[in-house]
Amino acid sequence: MAFKRFPKFRGALALSATAMLALTGCAPSDGGEGTTAGAIDYWLWDTGQIPGYQQCADMFEDQTGKKVVITQYGWDDYWQKLTAGFIADQGPDVFTNHASKYAQYVNLEVIKPLNKIEATAAVNTDDFQEGLAEIWTGPDGNLYGMPKDWDTIAAFYNMEMIEEAGYTAEDLENWGFNTADGGSFEQIIAHLTIDENGVRGDEPGFDKNKVAVYGFGLSESGGSTFGQGQWSGFAAATGWEATNKPVWGDHYNLDDPTFQSTIDWYFGLVDKGYMPAFGVFPQSEGAAPQLTSSKAAITFNGSWMITTYAKAGFEVGLAEFPTNTDTGVSKTMMNGLADSINVNTNDPEGSAEWVAFMATDQCQSVIGEQGVVFPSRKDATPIATEAYSKLGLDTAAFSDPVTRNDVVYFPITDYGADIGALTTPAFEDIYANRKPASTLSAVNDSINILFETSAD
């Protein structure tokens, strides 16, 4: 039975010494940085969501008399400080959680099961978009995160470039792909690519080594997120699934030949000059600046980036992932953030009341009106859609796949830190050094050994 504790032991090792160094910046639940004594301390990383949740916090205080103090950290600092807090039995009472992190927190037993506390147990999870509650339900059947929003991936494109190339929005609504010749998707991005001499990617004399505008933007390999904002939709449309179960699988499928051929085709667009090579654009900036600066005609990104693209100095269009012409399927990866309660909180009931309040139609309507994310409640989606329409964007490319259930979930399994340490350099090697995707078979074996050696 010693192996039963192996996931927790391995997870503890992942809590690095560097995180310990950040401990002085971690706020204890009874007062400290970003807190007021006796208040509920709530952490998030997205500055764009602060105004909406501050409105919710004010309403919550008016109704309950309980104050909520919101603290924001940038992404990297956020997780480092949170980890340090867990180690020191401190940290926020409530925090925004991510699907890529929470499996480890479940194994470390540092977040509370919400269905065991009265206020959060009373929330009707049927009010959320389909699949969100399942994402945040652990293998033990307990709910560890209260869904707060959802996201999918779609294509953002420069409408002026599309029209100058002789295409219409309808062409991108009906595009398709395959891994043999790339389909109409590859034809479109080839024609949208322009070299420094003004020659398009599908015209004689095109110089793939001197590209002025890429048809398809990319900044990183997606190895740490299973291609969420990069190749996830292309891979899923072939019928491939990352693991043997939608959530909490115990066997990975990175050795699948169909998947590997999709990855070879996808990164092969670099070799043709249609997509930027590794390092051409800063990885830290993401793909959005490539489109907004007119360096790329099309980029794929998450719905959480809508407001960023809306600030572009030109009309931006949206399209779903192209349909796989072999399977007739189009897919997008669906994910969602959630609110979790720190096991070290001094006020579990008050924390649960705040988490439950954030899931009400009252708070979620406020979040939807902000036009920053799609709230988790079904009845709040139209509110967000209307807010986005005021920015001049029709967001059906994000919401229609959810309505049709043409989605796959972000893979959630044990050993997230270990798996990321294997997949990140492997996919970067494919992107940067153009290694064949067959190299993922060895990585896949190493990942699956983690699960096999932990069995009873």
Short mmCIF file of C-alpha atoms in Angstrom, two decimals:
data_model
loop_
_atom_site.label_atom_id
_atom_site.label_comp_id
_atom_site.label_asym_id
_atom_site.label_seq_id
_atom_site.Cartn_x
_atom_site.Cartn_y
_atom_site.Cartn_z
CA MET A 1 0.00 0.00 0.00
CA ALA A 2 3.01 2.32 0.14
CA PHE A 3 2.52 3.19 -3.50
CA LYS A 4 -0.90 4.64 -2.68
CA ARG A 5 0.80 7.75 -1.33
CA PHE A 6 3.21 8.01 -4.26
CA PRO A 7 1.27 10.79 -6.07
CA LYS A 8 1.33 12.96 -2.97
CA PHE A 9 5.00 12.27 -2.31
CA ARG A 10 5.93 13.10 -5.89
CA GLY A 11 3.81 16.24 -5.79
CA ALA A 12 5.54 17.40 -2.63
CA LEU A 13 8.89 17.14 -4.39
CA ALA A 14 7.55 19.42 -7.10
CA LEU A 15 7.09 22.22 -4.55
CA SER A 16 10.42 23.81 -5.28
CA ALA A 17 12.95 25.54 -3.13
CA THR A 18 12.52 28.67 -5.22
CA ALA A 19 8.91 28.80 -4.10
CA MET A 20 10.09 28.74 -0.50
CA LEU A 21 12.11 31.88 -1.19
CA ALA A 22 8.88 33.66 -2.07
CA LEU A 23 7.29 32.83 1.25
CA THR A 24 7.75 36.30 2.69
CA GLY A 25 5.42 37.59 -0.01
CA CYS A 26 2.67 35.11 0.82
CA ALA A 27 -0.23 36.49 2.79
CA PRO A 28 -1.36 34.64 5.93
CA SER A 29 -5.10 34.25 6.27
CA ASP A 30 -5.29 36.42 9.40
CA GLY A 31 -3.69 39.51 7.83
CA GLY A 32 -0.64 40.44 5.81
CA GLU A 33 0.16 41.48 2.27
CA GLY A 34 -3.05 42.32 0.45
CA THR A 35 -5.24 41.40 3.42
CA THR A 36 -7.30 42.97 6.19
CA ALA A 37 -7.58 41.07 9.48
CA GLY A 38 -10.78 39.07 9.59
CA ALA A 39 -11.49 39.50 5.88
CA ILE A 40 -11.71 36.73 3.32
CA ASP A 41 -8.54 36.88 1.22
CA TYR A 42 -9.20 36.09 -2.45
CA TRP A 43 -6.45 35.74 -5.06
CA LEU A 44 -6.59 35.93 -8.84
CA TRP A 45 -4.06 36.60 -11.63
CA ASP A 46 -6.13 38.32 -14.35
CA THR A 47 -6.18 42.09 -13.88
CA GLY A 48 -9.05 42.32 -16.34
CA GLN A 49 -11.34 40.48 -13.92
CA ILE A 50 -10.65 42.64 -10.88
CA PRO A 51 -13.39 45.26 -11.56
CA GLY A 52 -16.11 42.64 -11.95
CA TYR A 53 -15.15 40.65 -8.89
CA GLN A 54 -14.76 43.81 -6.84
CA GLN A 55 -18.39 44.59 -7.65
CA CYS A 56 -19.29 41.07 -6.53
CA ALA A 57 -17.25 41.49 -3.34
CA ASP A 58 -19.06 44.75 -2.55
CA MET A 59 -22.45 43.09 -3.08
CA PHE A 60 -21.37 40.15 -0.93
CA GLU A 61 -20.33 42.46 1.90
CA ASP A 62 -23.62 44.38 1.69
CA GLN A 63 -25.59 41.15 1.98
CA THR A 64 -23.50 39.25 4.54
CA GLY A 65 -21.40 41.85 6.34
CA LYS A 66 -18.29 39.87 5.39
CA LYS A 67 -15.46 41.70 3.66
CA VAL A 68 -13.48 40.20 0.79
CA VAL A 69 -10.01 41.55 -0.05
CA ILE A 70 -8.89 40.82 -3.62
CA THR A 71 -5.18 40.35 -4.33
CA GLN A 72 -3.75 40.05 -7.84
CA TYR A 73 -0.38 38.63 -8.87
CA GLY A 74 1.07 37.99 -12.32
CA TRP A 75 0.86 34.39 -13.54
CA ASP A 76 4.34 33.21 -12.51
CA ASP A 77 4.37 35.00 -9.16
CA TYR A 78 0.85 33.79 -8.47
CA TRP A 79 1.69 30.10 -8.51
CA GLN A 80 5.02 30.57 -6.76
CA LYS A 81 3.43 32.47 -3.88
CA LEU A 82 0.52 30.06 -3.70
CA THR A 83 2.90 27.10 -3.49
CA ALA A 84 4.91 28.82 -0.78
CA GLY A 85 1.73 29.43 1.16
CA PHE A 86 0.77 25.76 1.04
CA ILE A 87 4.19 24.79 2.35
CA ALA A 88 3.90 27.23 5.26
CA ASP A 89 0.24 26.44 6.03
CA GLN A 90 -0.71 29.95 4.93
CA GLY A 91 -1.90 31.58 1.72
CA PRO A 92 -5.27 32.99 0.64
CA ASP A 93 -8.60 31.69 1.89
CA VAL A 94 -9.92 31.37 -1.66
CA PHE A 95 -8.06 31.42 -4.96
CA THR A 96 -8.64 31.10 -8.68
CA ASN A 97 -7.53 27.61 -9.73
CA HIS A 98 -6.41 26.22 -13.09
CA ALA A 99 -7.11 22.76 -14.49
CA SER A 100 -3.40 22.16 -15.11
CA LYS A 101 -2.65 22.67 -11.40
CA TYR A 102 -5.47 21.28 -9.39
CA ALA A 103 -4.81 17.54 -9.75
CA GLN A 104 -1.60 18.03 -7.79
CA TYR A 105 -3.45 20.07 -5.17
CA VAL A 106 -5.99 17.28 -4.76
CA ASN A 107 -3.21 14.75 -4.20
CA LEU A 108 -1.45 17.04 -1.75
CA GLU A 109 -4.76 17.57 0.08
CA VAL A 110 -4.30 21.34 0.18
CA ILE A 111 -7.75 22.29 -1.17
CA LYS A 112 -11.08 21.53 0.43
CA PRO A 113 -13.83 19.40 -1.15
CA LEU A 114 -16.59 21.93 -1.72
CA ASN A 115 -19.39 19.42 -1.50
CA LYS A 116 -18.44 18.89 2.16
CA ILE A 117 -19.18 22.50 3.19
CA GLU A 118 -22.80 23.64 3.54
CA ALA A 119 -22.73 26.82 1.43
CA THR A 120 -20.91 25.37 -1.58
CA ALA A 121 -22.70 22.01 -1.31
CA ALA A 122 -25.97 23.87 -1.91
CA VAL A 123 -24.88 25.20 -5.32
CA ASN A 124 -26.73 23.55 -8.20
CA THR A 125 -23.97 22.51 -10.62
CA ASP A 126 -26.59 21.89 -13.33
CA ASP A 127 -26.62 25.67 -13.80
CA PHE A 128 -23.12 25.52 -15.26
CA GLN A 129 -22.17 24.84 -18.87
CA GLU A 130 -22.04 21.12 -19.60
CA GLY A 131 -18.80 19.47 -18.54
CA LEU A 132 -17.49 22.19 -16.22
CA ALA A 133 -18.45 20.47 -12.98
CA GLU A 134 -17.00 17.20 -14.29
CA ILE A 135 -13.66 18.90 -14.96
CA TRP A 136 -13.45 20.00 -11.33
CA THR A 137 -14.65 16.74 -9.80
CA GLY A 138 -11.82 14.61 -8.43
CA PRO A 139 -11.45 10.83 -8.81
CA ASP A 140 -12.97 10.49 -5.35
CA GLY A 141 -16.19 12.15 -6.52
CA ASN A 142 -15.63 15.38 -4.61
CA LEU A 143 -15.91 18.83 -6.18
CA TYR A 144 -12.65 20.75 -5.67
CA GLY A 145 -13.33 23.87 -7.70
CA MET A 146 -16.48 25.90 -8.23
CA PRO A 147 -16.61 26.72 -11.97
CA LYS A 148 -16.27 30.46 -12.54
CA ASP A 149 -15.93 30.69 -16.33
CA TRP A 150 -15.28 28.69 -19.48
CA ASP A 151 -13.16 29.11 -22.56
CA THR A 152 -12.63 27.59 -25.98
CA ILE A 153 -10.18 28.25 -28.84
CA ALA A 154 -10.92 29.87 -32.20
CA ALA A 155 -9.18 31.67 -35.05
CA PHE A 156 -8.79 35.45 -34.99
CA TYR A 157 -8.08 37.01 -38.37
CA ASN A 158 -7.32 40.35 -39.99
CA MET A 159 -10.37 41.07 -42.13
CA GLU A 160 -8.48 43.54 -44.34
CA MET A 161 -5.83 40.95 -45.18
CA ILE A 162 -8.49 38.32 -45.85
CA GLU A 163 -10.32 40.58 -48.28
CA GLU A 164 -7.12 41.78 -49.99
CA ALA A 165 -6.26 38.12 -50.62
CA GLY A 166 -9.64 37.60 -52.30
CA TYR A 167 -11.32 35.67 -49.47
CA THR A 168 -14.49 36.24 -47.48
CA ALA A 169 -15.58 35.39 -43.95
CA GLU A 170 -17.60 32.55 -45.47
CA ASP A 171 -14.44 30.99 -46.84
CA LEU A 172 -13.07 30.72 -43.31
CA GLU A 173 -16.39 29.46 -41.98
CA ASN A 174 -16.19 26.54 -44.39
CA TRP A 175 -12.46 25.80 -44.42
CA GLY A 176 -11.13 22.29 -43.99
CA PHE A 177 -7.83 20.52 -43.43
CA ASN A 178 -6.15 17.16 -43.70
CA THR A 179 -2.60 16.04 -43.04
CA ALA A 180 -1.93 14.99 -46.65
CA ASP A 181 -2.15 18.33 -48.45
CA GLY A 182 -3.47 20.65 -45.74
CA GLY A 183 -6.82 21.19 -47.41
CA SER A 184 -8.33 24.62 -47.96
CA PHE A 185 -6.92 25.76 -44.61
CA GLU A 186 -3.36 25.41 -45.86
CA GLN A 187 -4.30 26.94 -49.22
CA ILE A 188 -5.65 30.00 -47.42
CA ILE A 189 -2.69 30.55 -45.12
CA ALA A 190 -0.28 29.97 -48.03
CA HIS A 191 -1.96 32.72 -50.04
CA LEU A 192 -2.05 35.03 -47.02
CA THR A 193 1.69 34.64 -46.48
CA ILE A 194 3.72 37.37 -48.20
CA ASP A 195 7.50 37.64 -48.48
CA GLU A 196 9.54 40.84 -48.40
CA ASN A 197 9.22 41.21 -52.17
CA GLY A 198 5.42 41.05 -52.06
CA VAL A 199 5.25 37.48 -53.40
CA ARG A 200 2.58 35.28 -51.82
CA GLY A 201 3.29 31.86 -50.41
CA ASP A 202 1.50 30.03 -53.24
CA GLU A 203 3.13 32.06 -56.03
CA PRO A 204 6.34 31.33 -57.99
CA GLY A 205 9.41 32.98 -56.51
CA PHE A 206 8.14 33.04 -52.91
CA ASP A 207 11.10 33.31 -50.49
CA LYS A 208 10.19 31.38 -47.34
CA ASN A 209 13.31 32.69 -45.60
CA LYS A 210 12.28 36.34 -45.94
CA VAL A 211 8.66 36.51 -44.84
CA ALA A 212 7.04 39.87 -44.15
CA VAL A 213 3.56 38.61 -43.23
CA TYR A 214 2.84 35.08 -42.07
CA GLY A 215 -0.46 33.49 -43.00
CA PHE A 216 -0.58 31.74 -39.65
CA GLY A 217 0.93 33.11 -36.41
CA LEU A 218 2.55 31.05 -33.67
CA SER A 219 4.88 31.81 -30.77
CA GLU A 220 5.25 28.58 -28.80
CA SER A 221 4.86 24.83 -29.18
CA GLY A 222 2.02 24.22 -26.74
CA GLY A 223 3.90 21.39 -25.06
CA SER A 224 2.93 22.47 -21.55
CA THR A 225 -0.78 22.81 -22.37
CA PHE A 226 -1.40 19.96 -24.83
CA GLY A 227 -1.58 22.45 -27.65
CA GLN A 228 -4.55 24.25 -26.14
CA GLY A 229 -4.04 27.45 -28.12
CA GLN A 230 -2.05 25.82 -30.92
CA TRP A 231 -2.75 22.36 -32.33
CA SER A 232 -5.35 20.87 -29.95
CA GLY A 233 -8.30 21.39 -32.30
CA PHE A 234 -6.49 19.93 -35.29
CA ALA A 235 -5.48 16.83 -33.33
CA ALA A 236 -8.92 16.32 -31.77
CA ALA A 237 -10.65 16.57 -35.16
CA THR A 238 -8.86 13.39 -36.25
CA GLY A 239 -10.52 11.50 -33.40
CA TRP A 240 -7.41 11.55 -31.21
CA GLU A 241 -7.74 11.87 -27.44
CA ALA A 242 -4.81 12.77 -25.18
CA THR A 243 -5.69 10.18 -22.54
CA ASN A 244 -7.85 7.10 -22.14
CA LYS A 245 -10.54 9.07 -20.26
CA PRO A 246 -11.94 12.60 -20.72
CA VAL A 247 -10.70 13.54 -17.24
CA TRP A 248 -8.47 11.74 -14.74
CA GLY A 249 -7.13 9.29 -17.29
CA ASP A 250 -4.20 7.04 -16.44
CA HIS A 251 -2.76 6.37 -19.90
CA TYR A 252 -1.50 8.89 -22.47
CA ASN A 253 -1.70 8.51 -26.26
CA LEU A 254 1.14 10.64 -27.59
CA ASP A 255 2.40 7.59 -29.49
CA ASP A 256 -0.70 7.44 -31.69
CA PRO A 257 0.37 7.48 -35.38
CA THR A 258 -2.53 9.71 -36.44
CA PHE A 259 -1.66 12.22 -33.77
CA GLN A 260 1.99 12.23 -34.70
CA SER A 261 1.19 12.76 -38.38
CA THR A 262 -0.97 15.73 -37.39
CA ILE A 263 1.88 17.23 -35.38
CA ASP A 264 4.33 16.68 -38.24
CA TRP A 265 1.96 18.41 -40.66
CA TYR A 266 1.25 21.28 -38.25
CA PHE A 267 4.86 22.18 -37.50
CA GLY A 268 5.75 21.42 -41.11
CA LEU A 269 4.02 24.70 -41.94
CA VAL A 270 7.16 26.33 -40.53
CA ASP A 271 9.28 24.62 -43.18
CA LYS A 272 7.03 26.03 -45.90
CA GLY A 273 7.32 29.55 -44.51
CA TYR A 274 3.59 29.89 -43.74
CA MET A 275 4.15 29.89 -39.98
CA PRO A 276 7.01 31.62 -38.05
CA ALA A 277 9.92 29.52 -36.92
CA PHE A 278 10.77 29.17 -33.26
CA GLY A 279 12.23 32.41 -31.88
CA VAL A 280 11.02 34.71 -34.66
CA PHE A 281 8.59 36.21 -32.16
CA PRO A 282 8.94 36.29 -28.35
CA GLN A 283 7.28 33.28 -26.77
CA SER A 284 6.38 35.31 -23.68
CA GLU A 285 4.19 37.69 -25.71
CA GLY A 286 1.99 35.00 -27.19
CA ALA A 287 0.46 35.05 -30.66
CA ALA A 288 -1.87 38.02 -30.27
CA PRO A 289 0.74 40.74 -31.05
CA GLN A 290 1.55 39.02 -34.34
CA LEU A 291 -2.00 39.67 -35.55
CA THR A 292 -2.50 43.10 -33.98
CA SER A 293 0.83 44.32 -35.46
CA SER A 294 -0.12 42.90 -38.89
CA LYS A 295 2.77 40.43 -38.86
CA ALA A 296 0.35 37.52 -39.22
CA ALA A 297 -3.06 37.26 -40.88
CA ILE A 298 -4.51 34.52 -38.66
CA THR A 299 -3.80 33.33 -35.12
CA PHE A 300 -5.59 30.85 -32.90
CA ASN A 301 -6.22 31.86 -29.31
CA GLY A 302 -8.52 31.46 -26.34
CA SER A 303 -11.72 33.36 -25.65
CA TRP A 304 -9.99 35.01 -22.70
CA MET A 305 -8.05 37.04 -25.28
CA ILE A 306 -11.08 38.55 -27.03
CA THR A 307 -10.72 42.02 -25.51
CA THR A 308 -7.03 42.12 -26.49
CA TYR A 309 -7.80 41.42 -30.14
CA ALA A 310 -10.72 43.86 -30.08
CA LYS A 311 -8.22 46.68 -29.52
CA ALA A 312 -6.58 46.08 -32.92
CA GLY A 313 -6.63 48.99 -35.32
CA PHE A 314 -8.57 47.01 -37.92
CA GLU A 315 -11.62 44.78 -38.15
CA VAL A 316 -11.03 41.38 -36.56
CA GLY A 317 -12.98 38.32 -37.61
CA LEU A 318 -13.48 35.00 -35.82
CA ALA A 319 -13.73 31.46 -37.16
CA GLU A 320 -13.91 27.98 -35.69
CA PHE A 321 -11.17 25.39 -36.18
CA PRO A 322 -11.30 24.00 -39.71
CA THR A 323 -13.15 20.74 -40.26
CA ASN A 324 -11.05 17.64 -40.81
CA THR A 325 -11.97 16.54 -44.33
CA ASP A 326 -11.29 12.89 -43.52
CA THR A 327 -13.57 12.73 -40.47
CA GLY A 328 -15.98 15.59 -41.12
CA VAL A 329 -15.34 16.81 -37.58
CA SER A 330 -14.36 20.18 -36.11
CA LYS A 331 -13.26 20.35 -32.48
CA THR A 332 -12.00 22.89 -29.98
CA MET A 333 -10.51 22.46 -26.51
CA MET A 334 -12.77 23.57 -23.67
CA ASN A 335 -11.44 24.55 -20.30
CA GLY A 336 -12.55 26.70 -17.41
CA LEU A 337 -11.21 28.28 -14.26
CA ALA A 338 -12.68 27.60 -10.86
CA ASP A 339 -12.53 28.91 -7.30
CA SER A 340 -10.97 26.66 -4.66
CA ILE A 341 -10.70 26.94 -0.89
CA ASN A 342 -7.35 26.63 0.83
CA VAL A 343 -7.35 23.87 3.45
CA ASN A 344 -5.49 26.29 5.74
CA THR A 345 -8.23 28.91 5.79
CA ASN A 346 -9.30 30.12 9.23
CA ASP A 347 -12.82 30.71 7.95
CA PRO A 348 -13.99 27.74 5.88
CA GLU A 349 -17.68 28.63 6.15
CA GLY A 350 -17.17 32.27 5.21
CA SER A 351 -14.90 31.23 2.37
CA ALA A 352 -17.52 28.80 1.12
CA GLU A 353 -20.19 31.50 1.25
CA TRP A 354 -17.98 33.73 -0.93
CA VAL A 355 -17.31 30.90 -3.40
CA ALA A 356 -21.02 30.10 -3.56
CA PHE A 357 -21.87 33.77 -4.09
CA MET A 358 -19.48 34.02 -7.03
CA ALA A 359 -21.47 31.19 -8.63
CA THR A 360 -24.83 32.99 -8.31
CA ASP A 361 -26.63 34.59 -11.22
CA GLN A 362 -26.23 37.91 -9.40
CA CYS A 363 -22.41 37.82 -9.52
CA GLN A 364 -22.11 35.96 -12.80
CA SER A 365 -24.28 38.53 -14.54
CA VAL A 366 -21.86 41.23 -13.41
CA ILE A 367 -18.92 39.20 -14.75
CA GLY A 368 -20.69 38.65 -18.06
CA GLU A 369 -21.36 42.39 -18.43
CA GLN A 370 -17.62 43.07 -18.17
CA GLY A 371 -16.96 41.36 -21.52
CA VAL A 372 -13.75 39.72 -20.31
CA VAL A 373 -14.68 36.03 -20.02
CA PHE A 374 -17.65 33.74 -20.54
CA PRO A 375 -19.13 33.09 -17.06
CA SER A 376 -19.68 29.47 -16.07
CA ARG A 377 -23.46 29.74 -15.69
CA LYS A 378 -25.50 28.96 -18.79
CA ASP A 379 -27.80 31.93 -18.18
CA ALA A 380 -24.84 34.33 -18.13
CA THR A 381 -23.46 33.37 -21.55
CA PRO A 382 -25.93 35.59 -23.47
CA ILE A 383 -24.94 38.50 -21.23
CA ALA A 384 -21.26 38.06 -22.13
CA THR A 385 -22.14 37.59 -25.79
CA GLU A 386 -23.94 40.93 -25.79
CA ALA A 387 -20.99 42.62 -24.08
CA TYR A 388 -18.63 41.24 -26.73
CA SER A 389 -20.94 42.37 -29.52
CA LYS A 390 -20.54 45.93 -28.27
CA LEU A 391 -16.82 45.51 -28.96
CA GLY A 392 -17.71 44.69 -32.56
CA LEU A 393 -17.10 40.93 -32.32
CA ASP A 394 -19.45 38.05 -33.03
CA THR A 395 -18.21 35.36 -30.64
CA ALA A 396 -20.24 32.46 -32.04
CA ALA A 397 -16.97 30.75 -33.03
CA PHE A 398 -16.36 30.20 -29.32
CA SER A 399 -19.88 29.44 -28.14
CA ASP A 400 -21.35 27.41 -31.00
CA PRO A 401 -18.98 24.43 -30.50
CA VAL A 402 -20.04 24.36 -26.84
CA THR A 403 -23.71 24.33 -27.84
CA ARG A 404 -23.02 21.47 -30.27
CA ASN A 405 -20.72 19.69 -27.80
CA ASP A 406 -17.91 19.74 -30.35
CA VAL A 407 -15.36 20.09 -27.57
CA VAL A 408 -12.60 18.12 -25.89
CA TYR A 409 -11.46 18.84 -22.36
CA PHE A 410 -8.08 19.94 -21.14
CA PRO A 411 -6.36 16.69 -19.99
CA ILE A 412 -6.48 16.40 -16.20
CA THR A 413 -4.43 13.62 -14.63
CA ASP A 414 -2.02 12.92 -11.82
CA TYR A 415 1.66 13.87 -12.22
CA GLY A 416 0.94 17.14 -13.98
CA ALA A 417 4.31 18.69 -13.07
CA ASP A 418 6.22 15.56 -14.12
CA ILE A 419 4.32 15.26 -17.40
CA GLY A 420 4.87 18.91 -18.21
CA ALA A 421 8.60 18.48 -17.57
CA LEU A 422 8.61 15.78 -20.25
CA THR A 423 6.25 17.23 -22.85
CA THR A 424 7.45 20.85 -22.83
CA PRO A 425 11.00 20.20 -24.10
CA ALA A 426 9.79 17.44 -26.41
CA PHE A 427 7.40 19.72 -28.29
CA GLU A 428 9.89 22.57 -28.27
CA ASP A 429 12.36 20.21 -29.93
CA ILE A 430 9.80 19.48 -32.63
CA TYR A 431 9.07 23.17 -33.17
CA ALA A 432 12.57 24.63 -32.76
CA ASN A 433 14.71 21.83 -34.17
CA ARG A 434 12.06 20.23 -36.38
CA LYS A 435 12.50 16.81 -34.87
CA PRO A 436 9.93 14.24 -36.08
CA ALA A 437 6.83 13.72 -33.96
CA SER A 438 7.79 10.04 -33.65
CA THR A 439 10.12 11.21 -30.85
CA LEU A 440 6.99 11.59 -28.72
CA SER A 441 6.68 7.80 -28.44
CA ALA A 442 9.57 7.63 -25.99
CA VAL A 443 8.11 10.53 -24.04
CA ASN A 444 4.77 8.75 -23.95
CA ASP A 445 6.40 5.61 -22.54
CA SER A 446 8.02 7.65 -19.77
CA ILE A 447 4.69 9.26 -18.89
CA ASN A 448 2.79 5.99 -18.75
CA ILE A 449 5.47 4.43 -16.55
CA LEU A 450 4.53 7.02 -13.91
CA PHE A 451 1.01 5.59 -13.75
CA GLU A 452 2.10 1.95 -13.97
CA THR A 453 4.61 2.21 -11.11
CA SER A 454 2.06 3.93 -8.85
CA ALA A 455 -0.48 1.13 -9.09
CA ASP A 456 -1.11 -1.00 -6.03
#
